[in-house]
């Protein structure tokens, strides 16, 4: 394996497994920020923020992960480990269950 390929694999492995898709001006996304900060403080889990309203590439990624198209917008949360998603404003308890892979429903990879 080339050094470049190895570096790319390491970078992918180091990415947080939690992904938060948001819009800069989205009021629901702004409402979720304190809950995300609390989640990080309490669990130590990090997440990747991807802005979609000003990035067609990030929005295309979001659309690909929202396979059932049940969300269609932001905030949209994706867990790379469990393949579980959340859509919109959710309670802290639900957000935490999702982050810790404790939601009962999971999609197939």
CSV table of C-alpha atoms in Angstrom, one decimal, residues 6-108:
chain,number,residue,atom,x,y,z
A,6,UNK,CA,-2.2,4.6,4.1
A,7,UNK,CA,-2.6,8.3,5.2
A,8,UNK,CA,-6.1,8.5,3.7
A,9,UNK,CA,-7.1,5.3,5.5
A,10,UNK,CA,-5.8,6.6,8.8
A,11,UNK,CA,-7.6,9.9,8.3
A,12,UNK,CA,-10.9,8.1,7.6
A,13,UNK,CA,-10.4,5.9,10.7
A,14,UNK,CA,-9.8,8.9,12.9
A,15,UNK,CA,-13.0,10.7,11.8
A,16,UNK,CA,-15.7,10.8,14.4
A,17,UNK,CA,-18.4,8.2,13.8
A,18,UNK,CA,-21.1,10.8,14.6
A,19,UNK,CA,-22.0,13.2,11.8
A,20,UNK,CA,-24.2,16.3,12.2
A,21,UNK,CA,-25.5,17.9,9.0
A,22,UNK,CA,-26.7,21.4,9.6
A,23,UNK,CA,-27.5,24.7,8.0
A,24,UNK,CA,-25.8,27.8,9.2
A,25,UNK,CA,-29.0,29.9,9.5
A,26,UNK,CA,-31.2,26.9,10.5
A,27,UNK,CA,-33.0,27.7,13.8
A,28,UNK,CA,-33.5,24.0,14.6
A,29,UNK,CA,-29.8,23.4,14.1
A,30,UNK,CA,-29.0,26.3,16.4
A,31,UNK,CA,-31.4,24.9,19.0
A,32,UNK,CA,-29.5,21.5,19.0
A,33,UNK,CA,-26.0,23.0,19.5
A,34,UNK,CA,-26.2,23.2,23.4
A,35,UNK,CA,-27.4,19.5,23.4
A,36,UNK,CA,-24.4,18.5,21.2
A,37,UNK,CA,-22.0,20.4,23.4
A,38,UNK,CA,-23.5,18.7,26.5
A,39,UNK,CA,-23.2,15.3,24.8
A,40,UNK,CA,-19.5,15.9,24.1
A,41,UNK,CA,-18.9,17.2,27.6
A,42,UNK,CA,-20.7,14.2,29.2
A,43,UNK,CA,-19.5,11.4,27.0
A,44,UNK,CA,-16.3,12.6,25.4
A,45,UNK,CA,-17.7,11.7,22.0
A,46,UNK,CA,-16.8,14.0,19.1
A,47,UNK,CA,-18.8,14.6,16.0
A,48,UNK,CA,-18.2,15.9,12.5
A,49,UNK,CA,-20.2,19.0,11.5
A,50,UNK,CA,-21.1,19.2,7.8
A,51,UNK,CA,-22.8,22.4,6.7
A,52,UNK,CA,-25.3,21.7,3.8
A,53,UNK,CA,-27.0,25.0,3.0
A,54,UNK,CA,-23.8,26.5,1.5
A,55,UNK,CA,-22.1,23.3,0.4
A,56,UNK,CA,-23.6,21.2,-2.4
A,57,UNK,CA,-21.1,18.5,-1.8
A,58,UNK,CA,-22.1,18.1,1.9
A,59,UNK,CA,-25.8,18.2,1.0
A,60,UNK,CA,-25.2,15.4,-1.6
A,61,UNK,CA,-23.5,13.4,1.2
A,62,UNK,CA,-26.6,14.0,3.4
A,63,UNK,CA,-29.0,13.0,0.7
A,64,UNK,CA,-27.0,9.7,0.1
A,65,UNK,CA,-27.3,8.9,3.8
A,66,UNK,CA,-31.0,9.8,4.1
A,67,UNK,CA,-31.8,6.8,1.8
A,68,UNK,CA,-35.4,6.6,2.9
A,69,UNK,CA,-35.8,10.4,2.4
A,70,UNK,CA,-37.8,10.6,5.6
A,71,UNK,CA,-35.9,13.7,6.8
A,72,UNK,CA,-35.1,15.7,3.7
A,73,UNK,CA,-33.5,18.5,5.7
A,74,UNK,CA,-31.5,19.6,8.7
A,75,UNK,CA,-30.6,19.0,11.4
A,76,UNK,CA,-29.8,15.4,10.2
A,77,UNK,CA,-27.7,13.1,12.4
A,78,UNK,CA,-25.9,10.0,11.1
A,79,UNK,CA,-24.1,7.4,13.2
A,80,UNK,CA,-21.4,5.7,11.1
A,81,UNK,CA,-21.2,2.7,13.5
A,82,UNK,CA,-24.9,1.8,13.8
A,83,UNK,CA,-26.1,3.4,10.5
A,84,UNK,CA,-28.9,5.0,12.6
A,85,UNK,CA,-30.2,8.5,11.8
A,86,UNK,CA,-32.1,11.2,13.6
A,87,UNK,CA,-34.0,14.0,12.0
A,88,UNK,CA,-34.8,17.4,13.3
A,89,UNK,CA,-34.9,18.7,16.9
A,90,UNK,CA,-34.8,15.8,19.4
A,91,UNK,CA,-34.5,15.4,23.1
A,92,UNK,CA,-31.1,15.1,24.8
A,93,UNK,CA,-31.9,11.6,25.9
A,94,UNK,CA,-32.7,10.5,22.4
A,95,UNK,CA,-29.6,12.2,21.1
A,96,UNK,CA,-27.5,10.4,23.7
A,97,UNK,CA,-29.1,7.0,23.0
A,98,UNK,CA,-28.3,7.5,19.3
A,99,UNK,CA,-24.7,8.5,20.0
A,100,UNK,CA,-24.1,5.5,22.2
A,101,UNK,CA,-25.7,3.1,19.7
A,102,UNK,CA,-28.6,2.4,22.0
A,103,UNK,CA,-31.6,3.1,19.7
A,104,UNK,CA,-33.7,0.0,19.1
A,105,UNK,CA,-34.1,0.6,15.4
A,106,UNK,CA,-31.1,0.3,13.1
A,107,UNK,CA,-30.8,0.3,9.4
A,108,UNK,CA,-29.0,-2.3,7.4
